[in-house]
Amino acid sequence: MPATMSLAPADWAALGFFLLVWAAFTYASDGRLFSRESLSMAMNRQREKWIRVMASRELRMIDTSIMLSLQQGTAFFASSSLLALGGCFALLGTPDAALSILDDLPYAGGRSRELFELKMLGLVSVLAYAFFKFGWAYRLFNYCSILIGAVPTTHEIAHSPGIADRAIERAAAMNILAGKHFSAGLRGVFFSVAYLGWFVHPIAFGLSTLILLAVLTRRQFFSAARLAVLDDADGQAGSGRSVAVRPVSQ
């Protein structure tokens, strides 16, 4: 495989660093590396609260409207990922134009067509991962809509609280799982932007990965959005997870 063998040690190091950062940030966002609660974990608790509040409403048009907006947003990102994939395949068909642009950049000249195509296949893999995550999240939001419809009315809850609690837990768990896959798809899109640095130079690849890591870390752990979601009780709880509704499988 001459294209694979043409990768320099610096390329392998930058690619390994990129994958390591992606995996580590995913684990950190899910609360499996640090005790500090992330924005995603805090929102998981708010999703559960939403479903429980929804169960107390007799009329649930607001909740169906929220679910519709979640599905539309997921469909938009899935379509965008598919369009980006199409653009990547178009570049694979005509790599000479892209190589001529890269040759004019500092430190990016002298790249072979085979190496460019190999890197493009990597970008295709990242975008395909994001597309499948968005597609699965869209389907899970559909399932969540059905489970929300299966939650008993307030009159039925008063007569069968046990059955109602299980229905609420199912809907909340499905909502959290759908949000988790949607977030994974977004991370794929974000990291595909950092991946573009590899077309310039391995050092640019590492720097773009570090910059993206700094931006995402701030948003997940130190942003105003995170503070807006947390309150004093949430901050003291600090877990962001509910044993009853946290999905076991991805």
Coordinates of C-alpha atoms in Angstrom, one line a residue:
M1 CA 0.0 0.0 0.0
P2 CA 2.2 2.9 -1.2
A3 CA -0.2 5.6 -0.1
T4 CA -0.2 4.4 3.5
M5 CA 3.6 3.9 3.5
S6 CA 4.0 7.6 2.3
L7 CA 2.7 8.8 5.7
A8 CA 5.5 10.4 7.6
P9 CA 6.0 9.8 11.4
A10 CA 4.7 13.3 12.0
D11 CA 1.5 12.5 10.1
W12 CA 0.9 9.4 12.2
A13 CA 1.6 11.3 15.4
A14 CA -0.8 14.1 14.4
L15 CA -3.5 11.6 13.5
G16 CA -3.1 9.6 16.7
F17 CA -3.3 12.8 18.7
F18 CA -6.4 13.8 16.9
L19 CA -8.1 10.5 17.6
L20 CA -7.0 10.5 21.3
V21 CA -8.3 14.0 21.8
W22 CA -11.7 13.1 20.3
A23 CA -12.0 10.0 22.4
A24 CA -10.9 11.7 25.6
F25 CA -13.3 14.6 25.1
T26 CA -16.2 12.3 24.5
Y27 CA -15.5 10.4 27.7
A28 CA -15.1 13.7 29.6
S29 CA -18.4 15.1 28.3
D30 CA -20.1 11.9 29.5
G31 CA -18.6 12.3 32.9
R32 CA -16.3 9.3 32.7
L33 CA -13.0 11.2 33.2
F34 CA -13.7 14.1 35.5
S35 CA -16.1 14.8 38.4
R36 CA -16.9 18.3 37.1
E37 CA -20.4 18.2 35.5
S38 CA -20.5 19.0 31.8
L39 CA -23.2 20.9 29.9
S40 CA -24.3 17.7 28.3
M41 CA -24.7 16.0 31.6
A42 CA -26.7 18.9 33.1
M43 CA -28.9 18.9 30.0
N44 CA -29.6 15.2 30.5
R45 CA -31.1 16.0 33.9
Q46 CA -33.2 18.8 32.4
R47 CA -34.5 16.4 29.7
E48 CA -35.7 14.1 32.5
K49 CA -37.3 17.1 34.3
W50 CA -39.0 18.1 31.1
I51 CA -40.6 14.6 30.6
R52 CA -41.8 14.6 34.2
V53 CA -43.3 18.1 33.9
M54 CA -44.9 17.0 30.6
A55 CA -46.6 14.1 32.4
S56 CA -48.3 16.6 34.7
R57 CA -49.8 18.5 31.8
E58 CA -53.2 17.5 30.4
L59 CA -52.6 19.3 27.1
R60 CA -49.2 18.5 25.5
M61 CA -49.0 20.5 22.4
I62 CA -46.0 22.4 23.8
D63 CA -44.1 19.1 24.2
T64 CA -45.0 17.9 20.7
S65 CA -43.8 21.2 19.3
I66 CA -40.5 20.8 21.2
M67 CA -40.0 17.3 19.8
L68 CA -40.8 18.5 16.3
S69 CA -38.1 21.2 16.6
L70 CA -35.6 18.6 17.8
Q71 CA -36.3 16.4 14.9
Q72 CA -36.0 19.2 12.4
G73 CA -32.7 20.3 13.8
T74 CA -31.4 16.7 13.6
A75 CA -32.6 16.3 10.1
F76 CA -30.9 19.6 9.1
F77 CA -27.5 18.4 10.4
A78 CA -27.9 15.0 8.8
S79 CA -28.6 16.6 5.4
S80 CA -25.7 19.0 5.9
S81 CA -23.4 16.0 6.6
L82 CA -24.6 14.2 3.5
L83 CA -23.9 17.3 1.4
A84 CA -20.4 17.6 2.8
L85 CA -19.9 13.9 2.0
G86 CA -20.9 14.6 -1.6
G87 CA -18.4 17.5 -1.8
C88 CA -15.6 15.2 -0.5
F89 CA -16.4 12.6 -3.2
A90 CA -16.4 15.4 -5.8
L91 CA -12.9 16.4 -4.7
L92 CA -11.8 12.8 -4.9
G93 CA -12.8 12.8 -8.5
T94 CA -10.8 16.0 -9.3
P95 CA -7.9 16.2 -6.8
D96 CA -5.6 18.2 -9.1
A97 CA -7.5 21.4 -8.5
A98 CA -7.3 21.0 -4.7
L99 CA -3.6 20.0 -4.9
S100 CA -2.8 23.2 -6.9
I101 CA -4.3 25.3 -4.1
L102 CA -2.4 23.4 -1.4
D103 CA 0.8 23.8 -3.3
D104 CA 0.5 27.6 -3.0
L105 CA 0.2 27.4 0.8
P106 CA 3.4 27.6 3.0
Y107 CA 4.8 24.3 4.1
A108 CA 2.0 22.4 2.2
G109 CA 3.7 21.8 -1.1
G110 CA 5.0 18.6 -2.5
R111 CA 2.1 16.4 -1.5
S112 CA 1.3 13.5 -3.7
R113 CA -2.1 12.7 -5.2
E114 CA -2.2 9.4 -3.4
L115 CA -1.6 11.0 0.0
F116 CA -4.3 13.6 -0.7
E117 CA -6.8 10.9 -1.5
L118 CA -5.9 9.0 1.6
K119 CA -6.5 12.1 3.8
M120 CA -9.8 12.7 1.9
L121 CA -10.9 9.2 2.7
G122 CA -10.2 10.0 6.4
L123 CA -12.4 13.1 6.2
V124 CA -15.1 11.0 4.5
S125 CA -15.0 8.6 7.4
V126 CA -15.4 11.4 9.9
L127 CA -18.4 12.9 8.1
A128 CA -19.9 9.5 7.5
Y129 CA -19.7 8.9 11.3
A130 CA -21.5 12.2 11.9
F131 CA -24.2 11.4 9.4
F132 CA -25.0 8.0 10.9
K133 CA -25.1 9.5 14.4
F134 CA -27.5 12.2 13.2
G135 CA -29.6 9.6 11.3
W136 CA -29.8 7.4 14.4
A137 CA -30.6 10.4 16.7
Y138 CA -33.4 11.4 14.3
R139 CA -34.9 7.9 14.6
L140 CA -34.6 7.9 18.4
F141 CA -36.4 11.2 18.6
N142 CA -39.2 9.6 16.5
Y143 CA -39.3 6.8 19.1
C144 CA -39.3 9.3 21.9
S145 CA -42.3 11.0 20.4
I146 CA -44.2 7.7 20.4
L147 CA -43.1 7.1 24.0
I148 CA -44.3 10.5 25.0
G149 CA -47.6 9.7 23.4
A150 CA -47.7 6.5 25.5
V151 CA -47.3 8.4 28.8
P152 CA -50.7 8.2 30.6
T153 CA -52.8 11.3 31.2
T154 CA -52.9 13.0 34.5
H155 CA -56.2 11.3 35.3
E156 CA -54.7 7.9 34.6
I157 CA -51.5 8.7 36.5
A158 CA -53.6 9.2 39.7
H159 CA -55.0 5.7 39.4
S160 CA -51.9 3.9 38.2
P161 CA -48.8 5.8 39.4
G162 CA -46.5 2.8 39.0
I163 CA -47.3 2.3 35.3
A164 CA -47.0 6.0 34.7
D165 CA -43.6 6.2 36.3
R166 CA -42.3 3.4 34.1
A167 CA -43.7 5.2 31.0
I168 CA -42.0 8.5 32.1
E169 CA -38.7 6.7 32.6
R170 CA -38.8 5.1 29.2
A171 CA -39.6 8.4 27.4
A172 CA -36.9 10.2 29.4
A173 CA -34.3 7.5 28.7
M174 CA -35.0 7.6 25.0
N175 CA -34.8 11.4 24.9
I176 CA -31.5 11.3 26.7
L177 CA -30.1 8.7 24.4
A178 CA -31.3 10.6 21.3
G179 CA -29.6 13.7 22.6
K180 CA -26.4 11.7 23.3
H181 CA -26.2 10.5 19.7
F182 CA -27.0 14.0 18.4
S183 CA -24.1 15.4 20.4
A184 CA -21.8 12.7 19.1
G185 CA -22.8 13.8 15.5
L186 CA -22.0 17.4 16.3
R187 CA -18.6 16.4 17.7
G188 CA -18.0 14.6 14.4
V189 CA -18.8 17.8 12.5
F190 CA -16.6 19.9 14.8
F191 CA -13.7 17.5 14.6
S192 CA -14.0 17.4 10.8
V193 CA -13.1 21.1 10.8
A194 CA -10.0 20.4 12.9
Y195 CA -9.1 17.6 10.5
L196 CA -8.7 20.1 7.7
G197 CA -5.5 21.2 9.2
W198 CA -3.9 17.9 8.1
F199 CA -4.1 19.0 4.5
V200 CA -1.8 21.9 5.3
H201 CA 0.8 20.2 7.6
P202 CA 0.9 17.8 10.5
I203 CA 1.8 20.6 12.9
A204 CA -1.2 22.6 11.6
F205 CA -3.3 19.5 12.2
G206 CA -2.2 19.3 15.8
L207 CA -2.7 23.0 16.4
S208 CA -6.2 22.9 14.9
T209 CA -7.0 19.9 17.2
L210 CA -5.8 21.8 20.2
I211 CA -7.8 24.9 19.4
L212 CA -10.9 22.9 18.9
L213 CA -10.3 21.1 22.2
A214 CA -10.0 24.4 24.0
V215 CA -13.2 25.8 22.4
L216 CA -15.2 22.6 23.2
T217 CA -13.8 22.3 26.7
R218 CA -14.8 25.8 27.5
R219 CA -18.3 25.3 26.2
Q220 CA -18.9 22.1 28.0
F221 CA -17.3 22.9 31.4
F222 CA -16.8 26.7 31.8
S223 CA -19.4 28.4 29.6
A224 CA -22.3 30.7 30.5
A225 CA -24.6 28.2 29.0
R226 CA -23.5 25.6 31.5
L227 CA -24.1 28.1 34.4
A228 CA -27.5 28.9 33.0
V229 CA -28.6 25.3 33.2
L230 CA -27.1 24.7 36.7
D231 CA -28.7 25.9 39.9
D232 CA -27.5 25.6 43.5
A233 CA -29.2 22.2 43.9
D234 CA -27.9 20.9 40.6
G235 CA -24.4 22.1 41.3
Q236 CA -24.4 20.3 44.7
A237 CA -25.7 17.1 43.1
G238 CA -23.1 17.3 40.4
S239 CA -23.8 13.9 38.9
G240 CA -25.9 14.9 35.9
R241 CA -27.2 11.3 35.7
S242 CA -30.3 9.5 36.9
V243 CA -29.9 5.8 37.6
A244 CA -33.5 5.2 36.6
V245 CA -33.3 6.8 33.1
R246 CA -29.6 6.8 32.1
P247 CA -29.3 4.7 28.9
V248 CA -27.0 1.7 29.3
S249 CA -26.4 1.1 25.6
Q250 CA -25.4 3.5 22.9

